C-alpha positions as semicolon CSV with decimal commas, in nm:
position;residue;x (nm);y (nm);z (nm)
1;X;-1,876;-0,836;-1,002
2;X;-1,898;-1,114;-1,274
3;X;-1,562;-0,895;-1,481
4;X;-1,383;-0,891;-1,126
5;X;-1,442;-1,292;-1,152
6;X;-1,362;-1,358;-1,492
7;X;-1,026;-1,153;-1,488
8;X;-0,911;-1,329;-1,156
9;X;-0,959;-1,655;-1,350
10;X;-0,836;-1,545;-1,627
11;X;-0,527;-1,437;-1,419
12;X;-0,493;-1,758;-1,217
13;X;-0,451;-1,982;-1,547
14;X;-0,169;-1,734;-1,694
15;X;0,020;-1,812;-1,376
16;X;-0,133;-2,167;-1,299
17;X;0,310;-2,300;-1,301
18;X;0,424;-2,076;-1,040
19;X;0,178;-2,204;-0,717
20;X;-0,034;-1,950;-0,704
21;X;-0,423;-2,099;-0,714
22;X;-0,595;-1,885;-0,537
23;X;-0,694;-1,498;-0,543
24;X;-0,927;-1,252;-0,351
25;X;-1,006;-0,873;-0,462
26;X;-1,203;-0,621;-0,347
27;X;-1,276;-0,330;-0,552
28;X;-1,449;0,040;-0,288
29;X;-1,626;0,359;-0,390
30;X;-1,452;0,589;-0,226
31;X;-1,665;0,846;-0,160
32;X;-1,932;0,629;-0,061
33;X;-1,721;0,332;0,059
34;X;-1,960;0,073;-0,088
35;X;-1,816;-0,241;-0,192
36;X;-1,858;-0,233;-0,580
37;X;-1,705;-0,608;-0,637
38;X;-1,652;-0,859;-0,364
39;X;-1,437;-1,199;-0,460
40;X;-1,379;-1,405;-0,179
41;X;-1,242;-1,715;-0,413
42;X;-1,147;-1,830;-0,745
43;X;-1,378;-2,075;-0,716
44;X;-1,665;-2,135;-0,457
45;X;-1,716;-2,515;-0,604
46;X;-1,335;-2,632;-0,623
47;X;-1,212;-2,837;-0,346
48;X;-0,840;-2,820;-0,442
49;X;-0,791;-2,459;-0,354
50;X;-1,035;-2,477;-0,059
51;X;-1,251;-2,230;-0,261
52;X;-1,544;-2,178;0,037
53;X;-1,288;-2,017;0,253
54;X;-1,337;-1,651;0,207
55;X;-0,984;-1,497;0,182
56;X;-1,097;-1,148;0,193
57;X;-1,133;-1,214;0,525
58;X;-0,879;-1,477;0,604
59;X;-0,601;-1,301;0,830
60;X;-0,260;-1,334;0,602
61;X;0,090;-1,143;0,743
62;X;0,030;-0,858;0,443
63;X;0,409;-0,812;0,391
64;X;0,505;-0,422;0,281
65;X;0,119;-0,322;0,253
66;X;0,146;-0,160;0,600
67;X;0,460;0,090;0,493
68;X;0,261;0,364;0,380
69;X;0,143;0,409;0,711
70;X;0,485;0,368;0,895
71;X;0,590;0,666;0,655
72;X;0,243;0,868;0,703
73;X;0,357;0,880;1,029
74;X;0,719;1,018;0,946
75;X;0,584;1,272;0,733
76;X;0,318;1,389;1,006
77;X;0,605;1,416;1,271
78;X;0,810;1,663;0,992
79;X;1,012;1,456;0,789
80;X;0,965;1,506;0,404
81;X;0,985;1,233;0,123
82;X;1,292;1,406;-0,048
83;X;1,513;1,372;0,270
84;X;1,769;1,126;0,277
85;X;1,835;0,796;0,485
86;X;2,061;0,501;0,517
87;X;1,951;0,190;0,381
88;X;2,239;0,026;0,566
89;X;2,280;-0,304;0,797
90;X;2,112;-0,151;1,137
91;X;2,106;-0,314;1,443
92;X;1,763;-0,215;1,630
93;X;1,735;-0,274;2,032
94;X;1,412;-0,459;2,116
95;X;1,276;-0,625;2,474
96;X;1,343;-0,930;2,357
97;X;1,700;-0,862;2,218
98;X;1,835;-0,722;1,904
99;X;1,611;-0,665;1,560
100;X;1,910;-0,671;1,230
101;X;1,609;-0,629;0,932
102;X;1,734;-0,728;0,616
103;X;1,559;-0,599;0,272
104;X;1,367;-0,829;0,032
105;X;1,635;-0,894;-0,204
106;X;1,938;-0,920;0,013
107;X;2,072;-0,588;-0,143
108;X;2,167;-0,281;0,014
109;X;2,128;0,092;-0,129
110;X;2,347;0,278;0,066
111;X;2,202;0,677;0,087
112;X;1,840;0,717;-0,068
113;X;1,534;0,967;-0,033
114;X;1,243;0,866;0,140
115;X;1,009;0,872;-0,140
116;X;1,233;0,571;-0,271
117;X;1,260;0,386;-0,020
118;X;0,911;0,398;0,012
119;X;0,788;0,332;-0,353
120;X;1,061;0,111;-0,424
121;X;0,983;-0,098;-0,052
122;X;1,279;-0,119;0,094
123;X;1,246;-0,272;0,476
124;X;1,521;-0,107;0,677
125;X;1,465;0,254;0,679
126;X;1,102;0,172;0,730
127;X;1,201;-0,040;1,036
128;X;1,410;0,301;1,148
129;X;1,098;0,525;1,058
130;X;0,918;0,265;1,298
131;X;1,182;0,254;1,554
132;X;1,167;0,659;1,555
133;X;0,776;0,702;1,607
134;X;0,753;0,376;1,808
135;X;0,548;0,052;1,761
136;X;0,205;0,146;1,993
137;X;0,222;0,442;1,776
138;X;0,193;0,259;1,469
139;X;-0,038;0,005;1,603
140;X;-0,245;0,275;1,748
141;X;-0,257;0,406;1,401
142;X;-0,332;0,097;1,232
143;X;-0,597;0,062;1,491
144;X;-0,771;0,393;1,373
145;X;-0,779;0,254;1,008
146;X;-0,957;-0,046;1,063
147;X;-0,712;-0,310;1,136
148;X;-0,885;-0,468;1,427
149;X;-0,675;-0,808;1,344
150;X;-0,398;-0,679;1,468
151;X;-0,563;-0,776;1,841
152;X;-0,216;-0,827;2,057
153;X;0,018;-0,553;2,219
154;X;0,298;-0,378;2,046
155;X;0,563;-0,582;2,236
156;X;0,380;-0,907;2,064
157;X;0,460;-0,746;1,727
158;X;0,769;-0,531;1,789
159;X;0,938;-0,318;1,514
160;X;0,870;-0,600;1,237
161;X;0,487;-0,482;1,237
162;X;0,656;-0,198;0,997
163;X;0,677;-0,488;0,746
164;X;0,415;-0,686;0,783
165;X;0,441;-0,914;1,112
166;X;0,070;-0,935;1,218
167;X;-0,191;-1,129;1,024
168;X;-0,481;-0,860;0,860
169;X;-0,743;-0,912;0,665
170;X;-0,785;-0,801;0,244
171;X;-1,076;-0,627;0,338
172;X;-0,894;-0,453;0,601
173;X;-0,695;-0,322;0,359
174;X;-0,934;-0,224;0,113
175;X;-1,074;0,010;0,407
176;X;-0,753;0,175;0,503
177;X;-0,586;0,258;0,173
178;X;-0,942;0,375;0,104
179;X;-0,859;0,613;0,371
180;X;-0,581;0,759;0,232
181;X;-0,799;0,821;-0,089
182;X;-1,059;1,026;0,058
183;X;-0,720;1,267;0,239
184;X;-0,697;1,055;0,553
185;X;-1,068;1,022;0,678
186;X;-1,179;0,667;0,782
187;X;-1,500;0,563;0,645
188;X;-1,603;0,133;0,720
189;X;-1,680;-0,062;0,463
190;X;-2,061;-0,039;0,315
191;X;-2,166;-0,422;0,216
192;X;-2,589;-0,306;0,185
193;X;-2,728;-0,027;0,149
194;X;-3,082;0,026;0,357
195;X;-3,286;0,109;0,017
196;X;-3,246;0,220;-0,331
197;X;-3,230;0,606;-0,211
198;X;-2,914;0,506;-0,041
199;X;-2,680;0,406;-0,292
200;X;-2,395;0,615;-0,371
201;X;-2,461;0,871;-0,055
202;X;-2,077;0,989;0,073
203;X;-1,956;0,793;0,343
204;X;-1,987;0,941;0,679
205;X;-1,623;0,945;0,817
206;X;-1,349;0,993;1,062
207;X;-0,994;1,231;1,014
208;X;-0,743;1,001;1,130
209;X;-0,455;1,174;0,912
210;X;-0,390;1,551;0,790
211;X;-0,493;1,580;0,409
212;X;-0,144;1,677;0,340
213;X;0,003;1,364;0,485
214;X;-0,250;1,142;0,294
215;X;-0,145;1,325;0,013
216;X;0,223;1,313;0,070
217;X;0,184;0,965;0,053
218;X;-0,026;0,938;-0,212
219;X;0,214;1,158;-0,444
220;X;0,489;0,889;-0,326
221;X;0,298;0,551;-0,419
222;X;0,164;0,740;-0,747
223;X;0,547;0,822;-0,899
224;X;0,670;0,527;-1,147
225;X;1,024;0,627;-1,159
226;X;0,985;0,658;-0,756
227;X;0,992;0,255;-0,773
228;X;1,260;0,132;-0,997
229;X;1,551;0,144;-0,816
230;X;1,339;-0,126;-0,524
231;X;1,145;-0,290;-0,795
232;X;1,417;-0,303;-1,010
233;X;1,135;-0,206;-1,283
234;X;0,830;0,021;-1,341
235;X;0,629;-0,336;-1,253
236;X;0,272;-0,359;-1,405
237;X;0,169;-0,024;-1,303
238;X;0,127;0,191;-1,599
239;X;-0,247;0,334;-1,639
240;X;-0,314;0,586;-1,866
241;X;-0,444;0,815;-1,493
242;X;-0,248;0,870;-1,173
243;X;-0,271;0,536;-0,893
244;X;-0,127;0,522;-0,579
245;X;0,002;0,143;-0,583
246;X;0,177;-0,062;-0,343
247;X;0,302;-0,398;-0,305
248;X;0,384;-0,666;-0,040
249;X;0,512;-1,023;-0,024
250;X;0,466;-1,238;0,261
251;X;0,774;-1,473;0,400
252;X;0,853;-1,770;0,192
253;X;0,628;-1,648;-0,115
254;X;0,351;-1,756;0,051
255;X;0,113;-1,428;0,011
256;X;0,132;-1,198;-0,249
257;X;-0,049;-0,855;-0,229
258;X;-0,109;-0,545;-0,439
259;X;-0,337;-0,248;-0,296
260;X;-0,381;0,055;-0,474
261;X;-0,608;0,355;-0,551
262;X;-0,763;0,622;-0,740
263;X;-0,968;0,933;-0,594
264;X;-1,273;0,760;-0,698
265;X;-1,171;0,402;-0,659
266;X;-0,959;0,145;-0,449
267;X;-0,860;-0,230;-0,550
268;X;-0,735;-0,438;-0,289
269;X;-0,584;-0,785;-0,436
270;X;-0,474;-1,126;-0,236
271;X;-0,254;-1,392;-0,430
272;X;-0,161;-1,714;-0,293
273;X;-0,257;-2,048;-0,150
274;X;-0,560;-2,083;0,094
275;X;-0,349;-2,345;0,298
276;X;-0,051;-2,130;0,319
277;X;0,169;-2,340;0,078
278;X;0,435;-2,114;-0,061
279;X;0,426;-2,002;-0,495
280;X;0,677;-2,032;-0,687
281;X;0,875;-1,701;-0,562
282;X;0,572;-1,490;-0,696
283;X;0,635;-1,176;-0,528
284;X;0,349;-0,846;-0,496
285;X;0,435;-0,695;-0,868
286;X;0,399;-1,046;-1,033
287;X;0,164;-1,243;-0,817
288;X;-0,094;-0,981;-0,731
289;X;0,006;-0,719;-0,946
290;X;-0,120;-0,764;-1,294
291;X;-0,485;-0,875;-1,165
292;X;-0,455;-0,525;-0,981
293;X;-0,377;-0,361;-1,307
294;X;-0,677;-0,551;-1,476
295;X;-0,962;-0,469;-1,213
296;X;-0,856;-0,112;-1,164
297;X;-0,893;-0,064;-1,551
298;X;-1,215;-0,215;-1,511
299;X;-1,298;-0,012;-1,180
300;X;-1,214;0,314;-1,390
301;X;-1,428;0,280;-1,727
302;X;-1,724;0,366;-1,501
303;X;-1,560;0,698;-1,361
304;X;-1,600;0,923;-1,690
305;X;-1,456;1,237;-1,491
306;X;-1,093;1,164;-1,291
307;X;-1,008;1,386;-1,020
308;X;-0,643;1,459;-0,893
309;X;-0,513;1,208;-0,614
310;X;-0,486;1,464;-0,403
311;X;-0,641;1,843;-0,328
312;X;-0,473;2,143;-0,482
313;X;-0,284;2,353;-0,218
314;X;-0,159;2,081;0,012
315;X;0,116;1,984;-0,135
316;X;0,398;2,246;-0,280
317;X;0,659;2,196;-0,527
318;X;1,005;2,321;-0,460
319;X;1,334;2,288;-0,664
320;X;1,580;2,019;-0,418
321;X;1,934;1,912;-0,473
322;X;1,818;1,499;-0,480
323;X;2,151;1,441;-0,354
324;X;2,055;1,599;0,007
325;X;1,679;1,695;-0,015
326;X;1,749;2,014;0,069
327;X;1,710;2,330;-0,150
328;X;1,949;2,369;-0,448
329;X;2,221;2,595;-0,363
330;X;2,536;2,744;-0,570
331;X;2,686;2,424;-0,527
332;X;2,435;2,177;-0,634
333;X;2,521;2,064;-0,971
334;X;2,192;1,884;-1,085
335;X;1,862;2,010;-0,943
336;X;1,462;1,817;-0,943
337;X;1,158;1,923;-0,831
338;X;0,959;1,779;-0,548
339;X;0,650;1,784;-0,291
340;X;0,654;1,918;0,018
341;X;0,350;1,975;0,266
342;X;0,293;2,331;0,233
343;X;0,400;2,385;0,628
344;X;0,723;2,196;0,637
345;X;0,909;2,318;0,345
346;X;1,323;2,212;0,464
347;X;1,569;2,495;0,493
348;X;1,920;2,563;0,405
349;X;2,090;2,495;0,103
């Protein structure tokens, strides 16, 4: 707890000319799901940043933080992170008229696999992924993760709940990428422990998502090169161990987020303003990101033994043509190798 302090300090006065003041983290056990390290502030004591509001459990809109789950869904309903889609100008038909989502940067990437648009956070084909599997089915899903802010109807939300429309907590968060570290089972948050004899028991949980999903996803989030074509970079990612990272960026700069995971350990970080003002275009890799980096480094010297992200045997690897997704034929000139869930490897050539 007092290291998860000191670095977000630390962090704060590298960055102190871009408008970001304020910072929350929370750092799980996964297998037990206690809280480990709890920062609510910077700094209970300081007026300026209105340091006795706890922003772990202030609701902030948590930008592309929520993706993972649009495309958990996806890959649960048979699509697989090597297949293509069109990051394209799409017009989506909503209740309350027509939904054009545009990406972060402005940019468009034509054709690109899943896994890319993923990692790298594009918004529109997770807006399509959304469109496809429907917003109660999302929120329902969100729901069964622990994301009890998001208390209005799908209509209220709409297809922009794929990016980040509703207001969730950090702590929220924490719980459901925690979720996908344990292979989709839903444990709450542990903040005390009854006694000493307690500590450290494994979390009694809930399956909300196949293993092989959870670890479709995680396999996505964990790939570096997966990311640079979005990020335009690897970002401040690169641990010496597999994590499962993701970012998100609020409108106007105003909340910057990076949640990410281990098996054995998940690090949820809030970066931003208590009273909403906007940074200085700090964005999820460079507002929250490097304090993310820091704490899960910190988080990991006490795991001496690092499992695999995922289970062996639900995931397979299969040679693709990464031009289609599909398996390399005659005709495929350059060929990569990617994960499929064991069930749903694609067919043809």
């Amino acid at each position: 707890q007092r290291e998860v302090e000191g670095l977000t300090r630390t962090h704060l006065a590298s960055i102190a000319e871009r408008g970001g003041g304020d910072a929350a983290v929370i750092v799980v056990d996964n297998a037990s799901g206690e809280v480990l390290a709890y920062v609510g502030s910077a700094d209970f004591h300081d007026v300026a940043i209105a340091g006795q509001v706890d922003m772990a459990r202030a609701r902030r809109q948590p930008g592309s933080t929520l993706k993972p789950f649009v495309y958990a869904l996806a890959f649960a309903a048979g699509h697989s992170a090597a297949e293509m889609t069109a990051d394209v100008e799409t017009t989506f038909a909503e209740p309350g008229g027509v939904y054009v989502p545009k990406n972060f940067d402005g940019g468009l990437e034509g054709p690109i696999p899943l896994r890319e648009a993923l990692a790298g956070s594009l918004n529109i084909p997770a807006v399509r992924l959304a469109a496809e599997q429907g917003a109660q089915k999302l929120l329902d899903l969100l729901h069964s993760l622990g994301l009890a802010s998001l208390d209005q109807g799908a209509d209220h939300y709409g297809l922009a709940l794929a990016l980040g429309s509703g207001e969730v907590e950090l702590r929220e968060l924490a719980a459901a990428y925690a979720t996908l570290a344990r292979g989709g089972a839903y444990a709450p948050l542990r903040y005390t422990v009854a006694d000493a004899a307690a500590l450290g028991q494994a979390a009694s949980t809930t399956p909300v998502l196949a293993p092989a999903v959870a670890a479709l996803v995680s396999e996505v989030l964990s790939d570096p090169l997966a990311r640079i074509r979005g990020l335009h970079g690897r970002g401040p990612f690169t641990l010496p161990y597999a994590v499962a990272v993701k970012t998100g960026t609020s409108s106007g700069y105003r909340d910057t987020w990076t949640v990410g995971y281990t098996r054995e350990r998940t690090v949820a970080v809030w970066l931003g303003n208590a009273d909403g003002a906007p940074t200085d275009r700090l964005t999820g890799a460079s507002g929250a990101g490097p304090l993310f980096a820091d704490v899960m480094t910190r988080a990991m010297q006490d795991v001496p033994q690092r499992a695999p992200l995922w289970e062996s045997g639900l995931l397979v690897s299969a040679e693709v043509c990464p031009l289609s997704g599909l398996p390399a034929g005659p005709a495929c000139d350059e060929r990569v190798d990617r994960f499929f869930i064991a069930e749903q490897l694609p067919r043809g050539t």
